[in-house]
Amino acid sequence: MSTRYPNRRSALFALGALPLLASCSGSETERTAGNPRYATIDQSGAIAHGPVAGRLPRTPTIDEIRQRGYLRQSGSLTNPGFALENVKTGAVTGFDAGIAQLLAKYLLGKPEVDTVTGGSDTREAMLGNHSVDVAIGTYTIKENRARLVNFAGPYYVAHSGVLVAADNRDIRRLSDLDGRRVAVQPGAAEESLRKEVPHAIPVLFEQSSQNASAVRQGRVVAWSANTALLLGKSVIDKELRMTDIAFGSSPFGIGTPKDDPAFKSVVVEFLHRIMADGTWRKLWECTVGVLTPGPVPHPPRVGSVPGS
Amino acid sequence: MFGSYGEDLLAGFGETVLVTVTAFPIAFVIGIVLAVFRISPVRPLRIAGRLYVDVVRNSPLLLIVVLLIFGLPDAGLLLPLFWCFVLGLGGYFGAYVCETVCSGIRIVDRGQIEAARAIGLPFRRVLTDVLLPQALRAMVQPLGTILINTALGSALGAAVGISELTLETRSFNLDTAQPVLAFLTAACGYLAINLLVSLGVRLLERKARVLR
Amino acid sequence: MTTTDTQPLVRLNGVGKSFGETKVLDGIDLDIAPGEVVVVIGPSGSGKSTLCRCINRLEPIDEGTIEFDGKTLPEEGNALAELRADIGMVFQSFNLFAHKTVRENVTLGPIRVRRRSKQDANRRAGELLARVGVVEHADKPPARLSGGQQQRAAIARALAMDPRVLLFDEPTSALDPEMVHEVLDVITGLAAEGRTMVVVTHEMGFARRVADRVVFMADGRIAESGNPADFFAHPKTERARDFLSRVLEHTETRPAS
């Protein structure tokens, strides 16, 4: 797998390097590469299995991607299980990263992806002015966003879970979070928490490791995020415990430029292809499946949510 | 136009102001103390002051803030998020205040310091009666700039759980997908703070000139 | 030299000081008796200004000792600050505190160091400023005063501490010629009161008129010293003769013979 990394993420990169200093748990890169669970994530098998489109229609976005020779997307590099950069090797692993690579392979024949980590604030703007071709990365399909971008998907439906300190027995139901401080990452998890638990007090930290530290140190009573991420954390960190609480559903979609509907159709077709030929299932198994026990779910039905 | 978010955005603006007006006095005190260290006759103090300024000025603000938020609890001290952040901002901009104070001190005529020593003022009094009052006057403008930078730097709070203007703006945008409106509103908030500071600086400078 | 029956107020013993390689003071022995007016003259770079600044330890010394009233000057610190309060100093460039009024310049030391009440300090400042003739400028910032007025205010500032010795470091060198005499008049008046003074100056007429003793310095040493009449009439050393012939040629205040 080859991936391109321009220097556009210095701010986030600085954030990513910090919790190493802060959490002080010994090994130099426990958070990412040295972490056994996350380290085993490797979706290259699924990518190899991925389809390549036959004849593609000409759309402005596809023309640009072809001319450039790689796919440029807005996404994250610090989201374990979905898109996490290995600082040592530069490889990006996870389900969302895999979808992006599969899309690049589908369009170009090679899984070359350039990730711009603008965060959740800039996705619509970057799609709107064609700074990126697509936005892939825990991008929840919503109707008011669909005014600005075309969503292809959902390709994954995430549910929020709640993680607490191992010795915490107070948090049993969702309502136990009312009036309590709950750590959450900006974006899909934050939206979900604000919507489903409006009386909780969200405390936003950019990094998953910061959220974990905040729980361990007692700064917050819980951390809410998608279940895959939390399960992964709770397995490797004995000080943290996953509760049975689950809430919300965040249908993740691929954002595409509003003014290129033909391109969206191509991406929708792509999703149908990988869901039908078993690639989606393979990708799930070697990414989220590594972190989550249980059987492989059925892929969501594309176009099944408002806004898609 | 903002729906139910108007209140949140206003609260975020209030938090930004609160962070700024709390962090800046901390930066000011730290800066003055460091500057006194750096001109003191005691060599270890001079070295300590120098070291602090060099280390802090060459570290990203975010690193300092994150160290305070996530590092201090590991050392057994769990301060509220607000205070961690405010201390981080204050400690960081304190280094810049120190540099400003030092250059302010450098422009005070050496002869006046000698005169102050010659009438028997002890070191402390030379500082408080002769050196600092004059140095501070030369520092009004650069200190105003540091105050503005503190306000802008408080936007980093959005990354570490402080519900200030930038974070509320992001949440607003996240829900309504109106990036232009959202960030224009935030920009206006910061602009308002900066204009207010500039105005204050101009008034202070005028007052200082009258005293001359 | 002074007689042995009175203890000197200031005693310099083998004082030496270098700036890097250059020895600016070299084996200076000097006793100053109470009430004595010592005028230090010499070519520029002879070390006379440094000598003056060493007496209240604004310049630290490398060798020898300086005693004030029988006690060796302490190291930098509060004890030295206390001692400095007893040694008044007037600088070449006045060095008034620019952010304070003339009156505040005069009262700062008495209030902070002598712990006088503000009223006392203000009243005394008024008297002193009247005495040096700038009382009508008392509430102005120093920058509004002429050089001569500023220097007279600086003298009032030194006097306000009731010093036991007054040091003048070239007090008229930075002044326009027409202002020199107004400052020298004030200093002359002080000398007539019997104050102990050390005056570094280029004003030969003043030296001749006011000094109890003239000290002539060259190359960091005291080349010659004695009463002014003898010194100006019959300088003993070649250096002094040379210096005087050059200085007096261009001085309006030629010594009357």
mmCIF file with all atom_site columns, C-alpha atoms in Angstrom, chain A residues 9-82:
data_model
loop_
_atom_site.group_PDB
_atom_site.id
_atom_site.type_symbol
_atom_site.label_atom_id
_atom_site.label_alt_id
_atom_site.label_comp_id
_atom_site.label_asym_id
_atom_site.label_entity_id
_atom_site.label_seq_id
_atom_site.pdbx_PDB_ins_code
_atom_site.Cartn_x
_atom_site.Cartn_y
_atom_site.Cartn_z
_atom_site.occupancy
_atom_site.B_iso_or_equiv
_atom_site.pdbx_formal_charge
_atom_site.auth_seq_id
_atom_site.auth_comp_id
_atom_site.auth_asym_id
_atom_site.auth_atom_id
_atom_site.pdbx_PDB_model_num
ATOM 1  C CA . ARG A 1 9  ? -1.360  18.433 9.444   1.00 0.00 ? 9  ARG A CA 1
ATOM 2  C CA . SER A 1 10 ? 1.285   20.028 11.606  1.00 0.00 ? 10 SER A CA 1
ATOM 3  C CA . ALA A 1 11 ? -1.225  21.213 14.199  1.00 0.00 ? 11 ALA A CA 1
ATOM 4  C CA . LEU A 1 12 ? -2.847  17.857 14.567  1.00 0.00 ? 12 LEU A CA 1
ATOM 5  C CA . PHE A 1 13 ? 0.490   16.152 14.366  1.00 0.00 ? 13 PHE A CA 1
ATOM 6  C CA . ALA A 1 14 ? 1.703   18.160 17.341  1.00 0.00 ? 14 ALA A CA 1
ATOM 7  C CA . LEU A 1 15 ? -1.399  17.061 19.189  1.00 0.00 ? 15 LEU A CA 1
ATOM 8  C CA . GLY A 1 16 ? -0.741  13.475 18.315  1.00 0.00 ? 16 GLY A CA 1
ATOM 9  C CA . ALA A 1 17 ? 2.782   13.530 19.674  1.00 0.00 ? 17 ALA A CA 1
ATOM 10 C CA . LEU A 1 18 ? 1.811   15.026 23.000  1.00 0.00 ? 18 LEU A CA 1
ATOM 11 C CA . PRO A 1 19 ? -0.050  12.393 24.950  1.00 0.00 ? 19 PRO A CA 1
ATOM 12 C CA . LEU A 1 20 ? 3.122   10.319 24.874  1.00 0.00 ? 20 LEU A CA 1
ATOM 13 C CA . LEU A 1 21 ? 4.659   12.855 27.173  1.00 0.00 ? 21 LEU A CA 1
ATOM 14 C CA . ALA A 1 22 ? 1.491   13.274 29.109  1.00 0.00 ? 22 ALA A CA 1
ATOM 15 C CA . SER A 1 23 ? 0.352   9.773  29.784  1.00 0.00 ? 23 SER A CA 1
ATOM 16 C CA . CYS A 1 24 ? 3.855   8.578  30.647  1.00 0.00 ? 24 CYS A CA 1
ATOM 17 C CA . SER A 1 25 ? 2.983   4.929  30.523  1.00 0.00 ? 25 SER A CA 1
ATOM 18 C CA . GLY A 1 26 ? 6.384   3.619  29.615  1.00 0.00 ? 26 GLY A CA 1
ATOM 19 C CA . SER A 1 27 ? 6.727   2.411  26.062  1.00 0.00 ? 27 SER A CA 1
ATOM 20 C CA . GLU A 1 28 ? 7.600   5.121  23.627  1.00 0.00 ? 28 GLU A CA 1
ATOM 21 C CA . THR A 1 29 ? 4.646   4.742  21.317  1.00 0.00 ? 29 THR A CA 1
ATOM 22 C CA . GLU A 1 30 ? 2.075   2.831  23.322  1.00 0.00 ? 30 GLU A CA 1
ATOM 23 C CA . ARG A 1 31 ? -0.667  4.913  21.803  1.00 0.00 ? 31 ARG A CA 1
ATOM 24 C CA . THR A 1 32 ? -0.188  3.891  18.232  1.00 0.00 ? 32 THR A CA 1
ATOM 25 C CA . ALA A 1 33 ? 2.398   1.640  16.738  1.00 0.00 ? 33 ALA A CA 1
ATOM 26 C CA . GLY A 1 34 ? 3.462   -0.090 19.924  1.00 0.00 ? 34 GLY A CA 1
ATOM 27 C CA . ASN A 1 35 ? -0.114  -0.824 20.846  1.00 0.00 ? 35 ASN A CA 1
ATOM 28 C CA . PRO A 1 36 ? -0.590  -4.510 20.074  1.00 0.00 ? 36 PRO A CA 1
ATOM 29 C CA . ARG A 1 37 ? -4.248  -4.329 19.074  1.00 0.00 ? 37 ARG A CA 1
ATOM 30 C CA . TYR A 1 38 ? -3.962  -1.389 16.781  1.00 0.00 ? 38 TYR A CA 1
ATOM 31 C CA . ALA A 1 39 ? -0.697  -2.661 15.394  1.00 0.00 ? 39 ALA A CA 1
ATOM 32 C CA . THR A 1 40 ? -2.361  -5.805 14.132  1.00 0.00 ? 40 THR A CA 1
ATOM 33 C CA . ILE A 1 41 ? -4.744  -3.759 12.026  1.00 0.00 ? 41 ILE A CA 1
ATOM 34 C CA . ASP A 1 42 ? -3.650  -4.125 8.444   1.00 0.00 ? 42 ASP A CA 1
ATOM 35 C CA . GLN A 1 43 ? -6.205  -3.833 5.714   1.00 0.00 ? 43 GLN A CA 1
ATOM 36 C CA . SER A 1 44 ? -3.828  -4.447 2.812   1.00 0.00 ? 44 SER A CA 1
ATOM 37 C CA . GLY A 1 45 ? -5.432  -7.849 2.178   1.00 0.00 ? 45 GLY A CA 1
ATOM 38 C CA . ALA A 1 46 ? -8.826  -6.243 1.763   1.00 0.00 ? 46 ALA A CA 1
ATOM 39 C CA . ILE A 1 47 ? -7.398  -3.540 -0.484  1.00 0.00 ? 47 ILE A CA 1
ATOM 40 C CA . ALA A 1 48 ? -5.819  -6.187 -2.697  1.00 0.00 ? 48 ALA A CA 1
ATOM 41 C CA . HIS A 1 49 ? -9.249  -7.753 -2.991  1.00 0.00 ? 49 HIS A CA 1
ATOM 42 C CA . GLY A 1 50 ? -10.842 -4.455 -3.979  1.00 0.00 ? 50 GLY A CA 1
ATOM 43 C CA . PRO A 1 51 ? -12.376 -3.919 -7.422  1.00 0.00 ? 51 PRO A CA 1
ATOM 44 C CA . VAL A 1 52 ? -11.216 -1.582 -10.183 1.00 0.00 ? 52 VAL A CA 1
ATOM 45 C CA . ALA A 1 53 ? -13.906 0.182  -12.214 1.00 0.00 ? 53 ALA A CA 1
ATOM 46 C CA . GLY A 1 54 ? -14.275 -0.637 -15.863 1.00 0.00 ? 54 GLY A CA 1
ATOM 47 C CA . ARG A 1 55 ? -15.347 2.323  -17.957 1.00 0.00 ? 55 ARG A CA 1
ATOM 48 C CA . LEU A 1 56 ? -15.956 5.418  -15.867 1.00 0.00 ? 56 LEU A CA 1
ATOM 49 C CA . PRO A 1 57 ? -18.036 8.386  -16.935 1.00 0.00 ? 57 PRO A CA 1
ATOM 50 C CA . ARG A 1 58 ? -16.177 11.680 -17.278 1.00 0.00 ? 58 ARG A CA 1
ATOM 51 C CA . THR A 1 59 ? -16.973 14.096 -14.482 1.00 0.00 ? 59 THR A CA 1
ATOM 52 C CA . PRO A 1 60 ? -14.962 17.148 -13.385 1.00 0.00 ? 60 PRO A CA 1
ATOM 53 C CA . THR A 1 61 ? -13.859 15.438 -10.176 1.00 0.00 ? 61 THR A CA 1
ATOM 54 C CA . ILE A 1 62 ? -12.845 12.185 -11.854 1.00 0.00 ? 62 ILE A CA 1
ATOM 55 C CA . ASP A 1 63 ? -10.914 14.092 -14.504 1.00 0.00 ? 63 ASP A CA 1
ATOM 56 C CA . GLU A 1 64 ? -9.043  15.942 -11.819 1.00 0.00 ? 64 GLU A CA 1
ATOM 57 C CA . ILE A 1 65 ? -8.265  12.801 -9.828  1.00 0.00 ? 65 ILE A CA 1
ATOM 58 C CA . ARG A 1 66 ? -6.932  11.084 -12.936 1.00 0.00 ? 66 ARG A CA 1
ATOM 59 C CA . GLN A 1 67 ? -4.817  14.019 -13.926 1.00 0.00 ? 67 GLN A CA 1
ATOM 60 C CA . ARG A 1 68 ? -3.384  14.254 -10.434 1.00 0.00 ? 68 ARG A CA 1
ATOM 61 C CA . GLY A 1 69 ? -2.801  10.534 -10.148 1.00 0.00 ? 69 GLY A CA 1
ATOM 62 C CA . TYR A 1 70 ? -4.074  10.094 -6.608  1.00 0.00 ? 70 TYR A CA 1
ATOM 63 C CA . LEU A 1 71 ? -7.178  10.659 -4.528  1.00 0.00 ? 71 LEU A CA 1
ATOM 64 C CA . ARG A 1 72 ? -7.205  13.651 -2.236  1.00 0.00 ? 72 ARG A CA 1
ATOM 65 C CA . GLN A 1 73 ? -9.492  13.347 0.742   1.00 0.00 ? 73 GLN A CA 1
ATOM 66 C CA . SER A 1 74 ? -10.357 15.144 3.951   1.00 0.00 ? 74 SER A CA 1
ATOM 67 C CA . GLY A 1 75 ? -10.078 12.799 6.892   1.00 0.00 ? 75 GLY A CA 1
ATOM 68 C CA . SER A 1 76 ? -8.366  11.963 10.135  1.00 0.00 ? 76 SER A CA 1
ATOM 69 C CA . LEU A 1 77 ? -5.064  10.238 10.884  1.00 0.00 ? 77 LEU A CA 1
ATOM 70 C CA . THR A 1 78 ? -5.584  9.912  14.617  1.00 0.00 ? 78 THR A CA 1
ATOM 71 C CA . ASN A 1 79 ? -8.681  7.797  14.991  1.00 0.00 ? 79 ASN A CA 1
ATOM 72 C CA . PRO A 1 80 ? -7.795  4.239  16.061  1.00 0.00 ? 80 PRO A CA 1
ATOM 73 C CA . GLY A 1 81 ? -9.729  1.575  14.194  1.00 0.00 ? 81 GLY A CA 1
ATOM 74 C CA . PHE A 1 82 ? -10.855 4.005  11.509  1.00 0.00 ? 82 PHE A CA 1
#
